[in-house]
Amino acid sequence: FAAFRDLDAGDWIGATGEVIATKRGELSVRISQFELLQKSLRPLPDKWHGLKDVEQRSRRRYLDLLANEDARAVALTRARIVSELRTQFERRGYVEVETPVLLPEATGAIAKPFTTSHNALEMEMSLRIATELYLKRLVVGGIEKVFEIGRIFRNEGIDSTHNPEFTMLESYEAFADYNDIMVLVEEIIAACAIAATGGTEITYDGRAIDLSGPYRRATMLELTQEAVDKDIDYDTSLAELGSLARTHGIEPEDHWGSGKLIEMLFDELVEETLWQPTYVTEHPIETSPLARIHRDKPHVTERFELIIAGDEYANAFSELNDPFDQRARFEFQAEAKAAGDEEAHPIDEDYIRALEYGLPPTGGLGIGVDRLVMLLTDKHHIREVILFPTMRPESAEE
C-alpha cells in the first residue's frame, strides 16, 4: 500500500492485475502493478456531498459531472431526448439540414439579435434568431419535409427559462396545416417522455402531468376573456384595452394594437395558470407576422403555442404563403421597429422573392429543446440542462 500513499482522489492511473469479485460481490482488480497517468493538482469536491453551489456547478460543469450523479443523469437524458427527436422526424420522412448561423439580417422571429461585423465583406451581420425562413426556402425548392436542430441566439434577458444561446428544433411539412402539427407534437412529446422517463405520466415540481394526449385546445381570446371577466375582442377600442392592461399592471406602448394588448393580457394573467398540456390557438395577426390568417376568422392566425406547467414548449402555425400579405406584414413590422420596437421583424426581400415562386400550403413547428429537457428531468432553471450556460465572467480566476 505504500505505493498508493502519493495518490490523491482524482489522479488517473493505469493498472494491470487480476479481475476479481470482493466479498460483497463488487467487480474489482487485484493490482499487480500500476503507473500514474495524470496527477490531479486540485482537490475534488467531497464525493458524498458533491458540488452544491449552483453558480459554481454551472461555471465548473466538469466538476459538477464528477461530483453529482444527477448532473450526469441530466446530461445523458438530454442526449436521449435529442436523439429521440431526430429519430421521430427521420421516421416520418423529414430531411435534416443545416442553415446559416451568420446572417446579413436576423429574421424568422420577433426577437432582438446579437450583431457583429464581417471584416472581409465590410458589413454588419447578425447571429440567427430562428431558422424558419431558410427552412421554408427549402420547401419552396422541393424538399417537402425538412427539419433542423440547431443553436439560436437572442440578445435578451437571462432567467430561469431563457438563455441567450439555446437549442431549437424547427420543422416544416408541405401540404400540412396547424391541425396536423398538433397531432405531430402530441406524438413527439409522448415519445420523448417515454425515452426520458419510461412513460407519459411525469411529475414536475411535485405535480402530475399527463403527456399522452390528446391535449386541451382553447383560443387565446377565450382564455383572456375568462381571466379579465369581460367580453373583449379584437374590435374593442385601444383605449378600453389599454385601460384594462393598466389595471393588471401592464403599461402599453404607443405602437401596440388590439392584438398585442390582448396577447399581453394573456401572458400576464393566463399562461402561468395552464398546468396540463394546452394548445393555445388563434393568435393575433399583429404578433404573428409569418402565420397564415385563419380560414374563418379575419383577426387571428392559424397558430398555436403548447403551454405546459405555465411555460411555452412549442410554437407552430399554418405558414403564410401569400407574398403580398407577407410584404404587408413585414411593412407593418417595419413601422413598429421605426416606432421603437427593437424586436419587430425586418423586411426580408429575398424571402418574399422565394414566396413568389410558390410555397405550397405548409405547417411549421418550433420546439424549445432546453425547456423540453427541463420538463422531462424535473429541473427548474435552464442552466441545469445546458452543459455550459451563458454567465457573467468571474472577476478573477480562483
Short mmCIF file of C-alpha atoms in Angstrom, two decimals:
data_model
loop_
_atom_site.label_atom_id
_atom_site.label_comp_id
_atom_site.label_asym_id
_atom_site.label_seq_id
_atom_site.Cartn_x
_atom_site.Cartn_y
_atom_site.Cartn_z
CA PHE A 1 0.00 0.00 0.00
CA ALA A 2 2.98 2.31 0.34
CA ALA A 3 2.93 2.91 -3.40
CA PHE A 4 -0.54 4.42 -3.11
CA ARG A 5 0.37 6.99 -0.46
CA ASP A 6 1.21 9.67 -3.00
CA LEU A 7 -2.04 9.19 -4.91
CA ASP A 8 -4.99 11.53 -4.41
CA ALA A 9 -8.63 11.40 -5.36
CA GLY A 10 -8.83 12.47 -8.99
CA ASP A 11 -5.49 11.01 -10.08
CA TRP A 12 -5.60 8.87 -13.22
CA ILE A 13 -3.68 5.60 -13.13
CA GLY A 14 -3.14 2.70 -15.50
CA ALA A 15 -3.22 -0.68 -13.74
CA THR A 16 -2.50 -4.33 -14.50
CA GLY A 17 -3.84 -7.18 -12.43
CA GLU A 18 -6.40 -9.92 -11.88
CA VAL A 19 -10.13 -9.22 -12.18
CA ILE A 20 -11.86 -10.46 -9.01
CA ALA A 21 -15.08 -10.08 -7.06
CA THR A 22 -14.98 -8.78 -3.48
CA LYS A 23 -16.82 -10.47 -0.60
CA ARG A 24 -19.72 -8.11 -1.35
CA GLY A 25 -19.72 -9.18 -4.98
CA GLU A 26 -18.26 -5.97 -6.36
CA LEU A 27 -16.18 -6.32 -9.52
CA SER A 28 -12.59 -5.26 -8.73
CA VAL A 29 -8.98 -5.60 -9.86
CA ARG A 30 -6.22 -7.06 -7.70
CA ILE A 31 -3.45 -4.76 -8.92
CA SER A 32 -0.01 -6.20 -9.54
CA GLN A 33 1.45 -3.01 -10.99
CA PHE A 34 0.30 0.49 -11.93
CA GLU A 35 1.59 3.77 -13.30
CA LEU A 36 0.45 7.34 -12.79
CA LEU A 37 -1.11 8.68 -16.00
CA GLN A 38 -2.12 12.13 -14.79
CA LYS A 39 -1.92 13.91 -11.45
CA SER A 40 -4.90 15.91 -10.18
CA LEU A 41 -3.48 19.20 -8.87
CA ARG A 42 -6.71 20.40 -7.29
CA PRO A 43 -8.80 18.56 -4.70
CA LEU A 44 -12.09 17.16 -5.98
CA PRO A 45 -15.39 18.05 -4.30
CA ASP A 46 -16.41 15.70 -1.50
CA LYS A 47 -17.91 12.67 -3.22
CA TRP A 48 -20.62 12.32 -0.59
CA HIS A 49 -21.80 15.92 -0.65
CA GLY A 50 -20.99 16.85 -4.22
CA LEU A 51 -20.69 20.37 -5.57
CA LYS A 52 -23.64 22.25 -4.07
CA ASP A 53 -23.13 25.90 -5.03
CA VAL A 54 -25.47 26.45 -8.00
CA GLU A 55 -23.30 29.09 -9.67
CA GLN A 56 -20.13 27.02 -9.30
CA ARG A 57 -21.93 23.99 -10.70
CA SER A 58 -22.73 25.97 -13.85
CA ARG A 59 -19.26 27.54 -14.13
CA ARG A 60 -17.35 24.33 -13.38
CA ARG A 61 -19.53 21.80 -15.14
CA TYR A 62 -16.63 19.36 -15.34
CA LEU A 63 -16.58 19.25 -11.51
CA ASP A 64 -20.36 19.08 -11.36
CA LEU A 65 -20.30 16.00 -13.59
CA LEU A 66 -17.58 14.40 -11.46
CA ALA A 67 -19.28 15.10 -8.15
CA ASN A 68 -23.01 14.88 -8.84
CA GLU A 69 -24.64 11.80 -10.29
CA ASP A 70 -27.76 13.85 -11.02
CA ALA A 71 -25.80 16.20 -13.29
CA ARG A 72 -24.52 13.25 -15.31
CA ALA A 73 -28.03 11.79 -15.48
CA VAL A 74 -29.43 15.06 -16.85
CA ALA A 75 -26.70 15.29 -19.49
CA LEU A 76 -27.32 11.72 -20.64
CA THR A 77 -31.10 12.17 -20.59
CA ARG A 78 -30.74 15.28 -22.73
CA ALA A 79 -28.77 13.25 -25.26
CA ARG A 80 -31.55 10.62 -25.35
CA ILE A 81 -34.21 13.30 -25.86
CA VAL A 82 -32.33 14.93 -28.74
CA SER A 83 -31.74 11.51 -30.29
CA GLU A 84 -35.44 10.67 -29.97
CA LEU A 85 -36.47 13.97 -31.57
CA ARG A 86 -34.20 13.25 -34.52
CA THR A 87 -35.49 9.68 -34.79
CA GLN A 88 -39.14 10.76 -34.74
CA PHE A 89 -38.67 13.16 -37.63
CA GLU A 90 -36.49 10.84 -39.68
CA ARG A 91 -39.07 8.04 -39.32
CA ARG A 92 -41.66 10.38 -40.80
CA GLY A 93 -39.53 11.14 -43.83
CA TYR A 94 -38.19 14.54 -42.81
CA VAL A 95 -34.77 15.56 -44.14
CA GLU A 96 -32.33 17.07 -41.61
CA VAL A 97 -30.46 20.13 -42.90
CA GLU A 98 -28.16 22.91 -41.70
CA THR A 99 -28.91 26.58 -42.37
CA PRO A 100 -26.75 29.70 -41.84
CA VAL A 101 -25.96 30.99 -38.36
CA LEU A 102 -24.33 34.24 -39.54
CA LEU A 103 -26.77 36.42 -41.49
CA PRO A 104 -26.90 39.84 -43.14
CA GLU A 105 -30.03 40.44 -41.06
CA ALA A 106 -31.70 38.24 -38.44
CA THR A 107 -35.20 37.15 -39.47
CA GLY A 108 -37.76 34.48 -38.69
CA ALA A 109 -38.82 35.56 -35.19
CA ILE A 110 -39.77 38.58 -33.13
CA ALA A 111 -36.59 38.95 -31.08
CA LYS A 112 -33.51 41.16 -30.64
CA PRO A 113 -30.40 39.71 -32.33
CA PHE A 114 -26.70 39.75 -31.49
CA THR A 115 -24.79 41.82 -34.05
CA THR A 116 -21.22 41.63 -35.27
CA SER A 117 -19.20 42.70 -38.30
CA HIS A 118 -17.57 40.78 -41.13
CA ASN A 119 -14.14 42.23 -41.88
CA ALA A 120 -13.68 40.81 -45.38
CA LEU A 121 -17.15 41.77 -46.58
CA GLU A 122 -17.08 45.06 -44.65
CA MET A 123 -20.66 44.67 -43.45
CA GLU A 124 -22.69 44.31 -40.30
CA MET A 125 -24.07 40.84 -39.62
CA SER A 126 -26.29 39.14 -37.04
CA LEU A 127 -26.45 35.75 -35.39
CA ARG A 128 -29.65 33.94 -36.26
CA ILE A 129 -32.73 34.27 -34.05
CA ALA A 130 -34.55 31.44 -35.86
CA THR A 131 -34.07 29.00 -38.73
CA GLU A 132 -37.57 29.48 -40.13
CA LEU A 133 -37.15 31.47 -43.31
CA TYR A 134 -34.26 29.40 -44.65
CA LEU A 135 -36.11 26.16 -43.97
CA LYS A 136 -39.18 27.44 -45.82
CA ARG A 137 -36.96 28.41 -48.75
CA LEU A 138 -36.03 24.72 -48.91
CA VAL A 139 -39.71 23.75 -49.06
CA VAL A 140 -40.07 26.17 -51.99
CA GLY A 141 -37.11 24.31 -53.51
CA GLY A 142 -38.93 20.99 -53.33
CA ILE A 143 -37.76 19.46 -50.04
CA GLU A 144 -41.28 18.92 -48.74
CA LYS A 145 -40.38 17.71 -45.24
CA VAL A 146 -37.44 19.39 -43.56
CA PHE A 147 -36.11 19.91 -40.03
CA GLU A 148 -33.13 21.33 -38.18
CA ILE A 149 -31.90 21.03 -34.60
CA GLY A 150 -29.63 23.99 -34.04
CA ARG A 151 -28.37 26.78 -31.84
CA ILE A 152 -30.33 30.03 -31.73
CA PHE A 153 -29.07 33.36 -30.35
CA ARG A 154 -31.26 36.12 -28.91
CA ASN A 155 -29.87 39.22 -27.23
CA GLU A 156 -32.43 39.27 -24.46
CA GLY A 157 -32.72 38.69 -20.73
CA ILE A 158 -31.49 35.71 -18.74
CA ASP A 159 -33.86 33.99 -16.33
CA SER A 160 -34.99 30.51 -15.31
CA THR A 161 -36.35 29.69 -18.78
CA HIS A 162 -34.20 31.92 -21.04
CA ASN A 163 -30.55 31.64 -22.06
CA PRO A 164 -29.17 33.87 -24.84
CA GLU A 165 -27.85 30.79 -26.64
CA PHE A 166 -30.29 27.89 -26.79
CA THR A 167 -31.29 24.86 -28.87
CA MET A 168 -34.35 24.88 -31.10
CA LEU A 169 -35.93 22.24 -33.30
CA GLU A 170 -37.80 23.62 -36.28
CA SER A 171 -39.67 21.57 -38.87
CA TYR A 172 -41.75 22.29 -41.97
CA GLU A 173 -44.06 19.97 -43.87
CA ALA A 174 -45.71 20.76 -47.19
CA PHE A 175 -49.46 20.11 -47.50
CA ALA A 176 -49.95 20.17 -43.72
CA ASP A 177 -51.61 22.79 -41.52
CA TYR A 178 -51.57 23.66 -37.83
CA ASN A 179 -54.14 20.96 -37.04
CA ASP A 180 -51.80 18.32 -38.48
CA ILE A 181 -48.91 19.78 -36.49
CA MET A 182 -50.90 19.49 -33.23
CA VAL A 183 -51.17 15.74 -33.79
CA LEU A 184 -47.46 15.55 -34.67
CA VAL A 185 -46.47 17.41 -31.48
CA GLU A 186 -48.53 15.11 -29.26
CA GLU A 187 -46.83 12.06 -30.75
CA ILE A 188 -43.33 13.54 -30.49
CA ILE A 189 -43.69 14.83 -26.92
CA ALA A 190 -45.05 11.46 -25.79
CA ALA A 191 -42.17 9.62 -27.50
CA CYS A 192 -39.60 11.88 -25.83
CA ALA A 193 -41.24 11.38 -22.44
CA ILE A 194 -41.02 7.61 -22.86
CA ALA A 195 -37.36 7.87 -23.93
CA ALA A 196 -36.52 10.04 -20.93
CA THR A 197 -38.69 8.61 -18.16
CA GLY A 198 -40.18 5.35 -19.40
CA GLY A 199 -43.74 6.68 -19.60
CA THR A 200 -46.00 9.60 -20.48
CA GLU A 201 -47.13 10.44 -16.96
CA ILE A 202 -44.48 12.59 -15.31
CA THR A 203 -44.05 14.67 -12.18
CA TYR A 204 -42.85 18.26 -12.47
CA ASP A 205 -42.36 20.49 -9.44
CA GLY A 206 -44.27 17.95 -7.35
CA ARG A 207 -47.35 17.93 -9.60
CA ALA A 208 -48.51 15.30 -12.07
CA ILE A 209 -48.61 15.96 -15.82
CA ASP A 210 -50.11 13.63 -18.43
CA LEU A 211 -48.26 13.95 -21.74
CA SER A 212 -50.09 11.14 -23.54
CA GLY A 213 -52.56 13.37 -25.43
CA PRO A 214 -54.82 14.47 -26.92
CA TYR A 215 -54.14 17.88 -25.40
CA ARG A 216 -56.70 20.50 -24.48
CA ARG A 217 -57.35 23.21 -27.10
CA ALA A 218 -58.50 26.75 -26.28
CA THR A 219 -58.24 30.09 -28.09
CA MET A 220 -56.16 32.93 -26.69
CA LEU A 221 -59.18 35.24 -26.76
CA GLU A 222 -61.44 32.83 -24.85
CA LEU A 223 -58.84 32.29 -22.14
CA THR A 224 -58.17 36.03 -21.83
CA GLN A 225 -61.88 36.90 -21.70
CA GLU A 226 -62.30 34.41 -18.87
CA ALA A 227 -59.32 35.85 -16.98
CA VAL A 228 -60.44 39.51 -17.18
CA ASP A 229 -64.15 38.64 -16.86
CA LYS A 230 -65.01 40.96 -19.74
CA ASP A 231 -66.39 40.39 -23.24
CA ILE A 232 -63.42 41.90 -25.08
CA ASP A 233 -62.38 41.09 -28.64
CA TYR A 234 -60.09 42.39 -31.38
CA ASP A 235 -62.58 45.18 -32.23
CA THR A 236 -62.55 46.53 -28.66
CA SER A 237 -61.16 50.07 -28.60
CA LEU A 238 -57.49 50.61 -27.86
CA ALA A 239 -58.49 52.96 -25.05
CA GLU A 240 -60.54 50.28 -23.31
CA LEU A 241 -57.92 47.56 -23.82
CA GLY A 242 -55.16 49.91 -22.67
CA SER A 243 -57.10 50.79 -19.53
CA LEU A 244 -57.69 47.10 -18.85
CA ALA A 245 -53.99 46.38 -19.32
CA ARG A 246 -53.01 49.10 -16.83
CA THR A 247 -55.48 47.66 -14.33
CA HIS A 248 -53.43 44.46 -14.44
CA GLY A 249 -50.02 46.13 -14.18
CA ILE A 250 -49.22 46.30 -17.90
CA GLU A 251 -48.04 49.64 -19.29
CA PRO A 252 -48.94 49.71 -23.02
CA GLU A 253 -46.51 51.11 -25.56
CA ASP A 254 -47.68 53.56 -28.21
CA HIS A 255 -47.28 51.16 -31.13
CA TRP A 256 -49.33 48.33 -29.59
CA GLY A 257 -52.57 47.41 -31.33
CA SER A 258 -55.51 45.41 -30.01
CA GLY A 259 -53.84 42.09 -30.79
CA LYS A 260 -50.69 42.94 -28.86
CA LEU A 261 -52.73 44.20 -25.89
CA ILE A 262 -54.80 41.01 -25.74
CA GLU A 263 -51.67 38.87 -26.02
CA MET A 264 -50.01 40.81 -23.20
CA LEU A 265 -53.08 40.29 -21.01
CA PHE A 266 -52.92 36.58 -21.80
CA ASP A 267 -49.21 36.43 -20.95
CA GLU A 268 -49.75 38.25 -17.66
CA LEU A 269 -52.94 36.57 -16.45
CA VAL A 270 -53.32 33.18 -18.10
CA GLU A 271 -50.12 31.47 -19.23
CA GLU A 272 -48.77 30.56 -15.79
CA THR A 273 -52.14 29.04 -14.79
CA LEU A 274 -52.09 26.38 -17.54
CA TRP A 275 -50.58 23.24 -16.00
CA GLN A 276 -51.73 20.30 -18.10
CA PRO A 277 -50.72 20.43 -21.79
CA THR A 278 -52.83 23.03 -23.58
CA TYR A 279 -52.80 24.25 -27.16
CA VAL A 280 -53.45 27.99 -27.04
CA THR A 281 -54.72 28.74 -30.54
CA GLU A 282 -55.67 31.65 -32.80
CA HIS A 283 -53.00 34.24 -32.02
CA PRO A 284 -53.50 37.79 -33.31
CA ILE A 285 -52.14 38.75 -36.73
CA GLU A 286 -50.24 41.65 -35.17
CA THR A 287 -47.92 39.34 -33.22
CA SER A 288 -47.76 36.55 -35.82
CA PRO A 289 -46.12 38.06 -38.93
CA LEU A 290 -45.31 34.70 -40.53
CA ALA A 291 -48.55 32.82 -39.82
CA ARG A 292 -51.50 32.39 -42.18
CA ILE A 293 -54.75 34.25 -41.48
CA HIS A 294 -57.38 31.92 -40.01
CA ARG A 295 -59.62 30.46 -42.71
CA ASP A 296 -62.78 31.59 -40.84
CA LYS A 297 -61.68 34.47 -38.55
CA PRO A 298 -60.12 37.63 -40.05
CA HIS A 299 -58.40 38.98 -36.89
CA VAL A 300 -56.39 35.89 -35.94
CA THR A 301 -53.99 33.34 -37.40
CA GLU A 302 -53.85 29.57 -37.63
CA ARG A 303 -51.25 29.40 -34.90
CA PHE A 304 -50.84 27.61 -31.59
CA GLU A 305 -48.47 27.53 -28.67
CA LEU A 306 -48.18 24.47 -26.46
CA ILE A 307 -48.25 25.52 -22.81
CA ILE A 308 -47.28 23.04 -20.08
CA ALA A 309 -46.69 23.87 -16.42
CA GLY A 310 -47.09 27.56 -17.20
CA ASP A 311 -44.41 27.76 -19.92
CA GLU A 312 -44.33 27.60 -23.71
CA TYR A 313 -42.84 24.42 -25.17
CA ALA A 314 -43.81 24.65 -28.84
CA ASN A 315 -44.93 27.28 -31.32
CA ALA A 316 -46.49 26.33 -34.65
CA PHE A 317 -48.72 27.55 -37.42
CA SER A 318 -50.07 27.17 -40.90
CA GLU A 319 -47.43 29.12 -42.78
CA LEU A 320 -48.23 32.35 -44.55
CA ASN A 321 -47.50 31.67 -48.24
CA ASP A 322 -49.08 34.73 -49.89
CA PRO A 323 -46.18 37.03 -50.89
CA PHE A 324 -48.41 40.13 -50.99
CA ASP A 325 -49.78 39.52 -47.50
CA GLN A 326 -46.27 38.71 -46.28
CA ARG A 327 -44.93 42.01 -47.61
CA ALA A 328 -47.76 43.90 -45.90
CA ARG A 329 -46.98 42.13 -42.60
CA PHE A 330 -43.29 42.93 -42.91
CA GLU A 331 -44.11 46.58 -43.63
CA PHE A 332 -46.30 46.70 -40.51
CA GLN A 333 -43.40 45.27 -38.51
CA ALA A 334 -41.05 47.85 -40.05
CA GLU A 335 -43.36 50.62 -38.84
CA ALA A 336 -43.30 49.12 -35.35
CA LYS A 337 -39.50 48.98 -35.49
CA ALA A 338 -39.37 52.64 -36.50
CA ALA A 339 -41.64 53.42 -33.55
CA GLY A 340 -39.16 51.85 -31.14
CA ASP A 341 -39.94 48.12 -31.13
CA GLU A 342 -36.45 46.55 -31.12
CA GLU A 343 -37.91 43.06 -31.60
CA ALA A 344 -40.00 43.85 -34.68
CA HIS A 345 -39.37 41.71 -37.77
CA PRO A 346 -37.36 43.32 -40.60
CA ILE A 347 -38.37 43.12 -44.26
CA ASP A 348 -36.67 40.14 -45.94
CA GLU A 349 -36.82 40.82 -49.68
CA ASP A 350 -35.21 37.54 -50.72
CA TYR A 351 -37.73 35.56 -48.67
CA ILE A 352 -40.60 37.42 -50.37
CA ARG A 353 -38.96 36.60 -53.71
CA ALA A 354 -38.89 32.92 -52.72
CA LEU A 355 -42.61 33.06 -51.88
CA GLU A 356 -43.27 34.50 -55.33
CA TYR A 357 -42.00 31.22 -56.80
CA GLY A 358 -44.65 29.38 -54.77
CA LEU A 359 -44.61 27.95 -51.24
CA PRO A 360 -47.17 25.13 -51.04
CA PRO A 361 -49.53 25.06 -48.04
CA THR A 362 -47.14 24.25 -45.19
CA GLY A 363 -47.29 23.50 -41.48
CA GLY A 364 -44.35 24.71 -39.39
CA LEU A 365 -43.20 23.91 -35.86
CA GLY A 366 -40.65 25.10 -33.33
CA ILE A 367 -39.83 23.19 -30.12
CA GLY A 368 -37.56 24.59 -27.42
CA VAL A 369 -35.26 21.65 -26.72
CA ASP A 370 -33.82 23.03 -23.47
CA ARG A 371 -37.26 23.61 -21.95
CA LEU A 372 -38.37 20.15 -23.01
CA VAL A 373 -35.35 18.68 -21.23
CA MET A 374 -36.21 20.74 -18.14
CA LEU A 375 -39.73 19.33 -18.16
CA LEU A 376 -38.66 15.72 -18.59
CA THR A 377 -35.89 15.89 -15.96
CA ASP A 378 -37.88 17.94 -13.42
CA LYS A 379 -35.41 20.82 -13.49
CA HIS A 380 -36.47 24.39 -12.83
CA HIS A 381 -33.65 26.51 -14.24
CA ILE A 382 -32.41 26.34 -17.80
CA ARG A 383 -28.80 26.42 -16.55
CA GLU A 384 -29.33 22.94 -15.12
CA VAL A 385 -29.91 21.40 -18.56
CA ILE A 386 -27.33 23.34 -20.61
CA LEU A 387 -23.84 22.00 -20.04
CA PHE A 388 -22.18 25.40 -20.39
CA PRO A 389 -24.76 28.18 -19.95
CA THR A 390 -24.09 31.87 -20.60
CA MET A 391 -22.80 33.57 -17.44
CA ARG A 392 -21.09 36.81 -16.49
CA PRO A 393 -17.28 36.31 -16.35
CA GLU A 394 -15.73 35.98 -12.92
CA SER A 395 -13.70 38.97 -11.75
CA ALA A 396 -10.66 36.77 -11.08
CA GLU A 397 -9.75 33.14 -11.52
CA GLU A 398 -9.54 31.06 -8.39
#
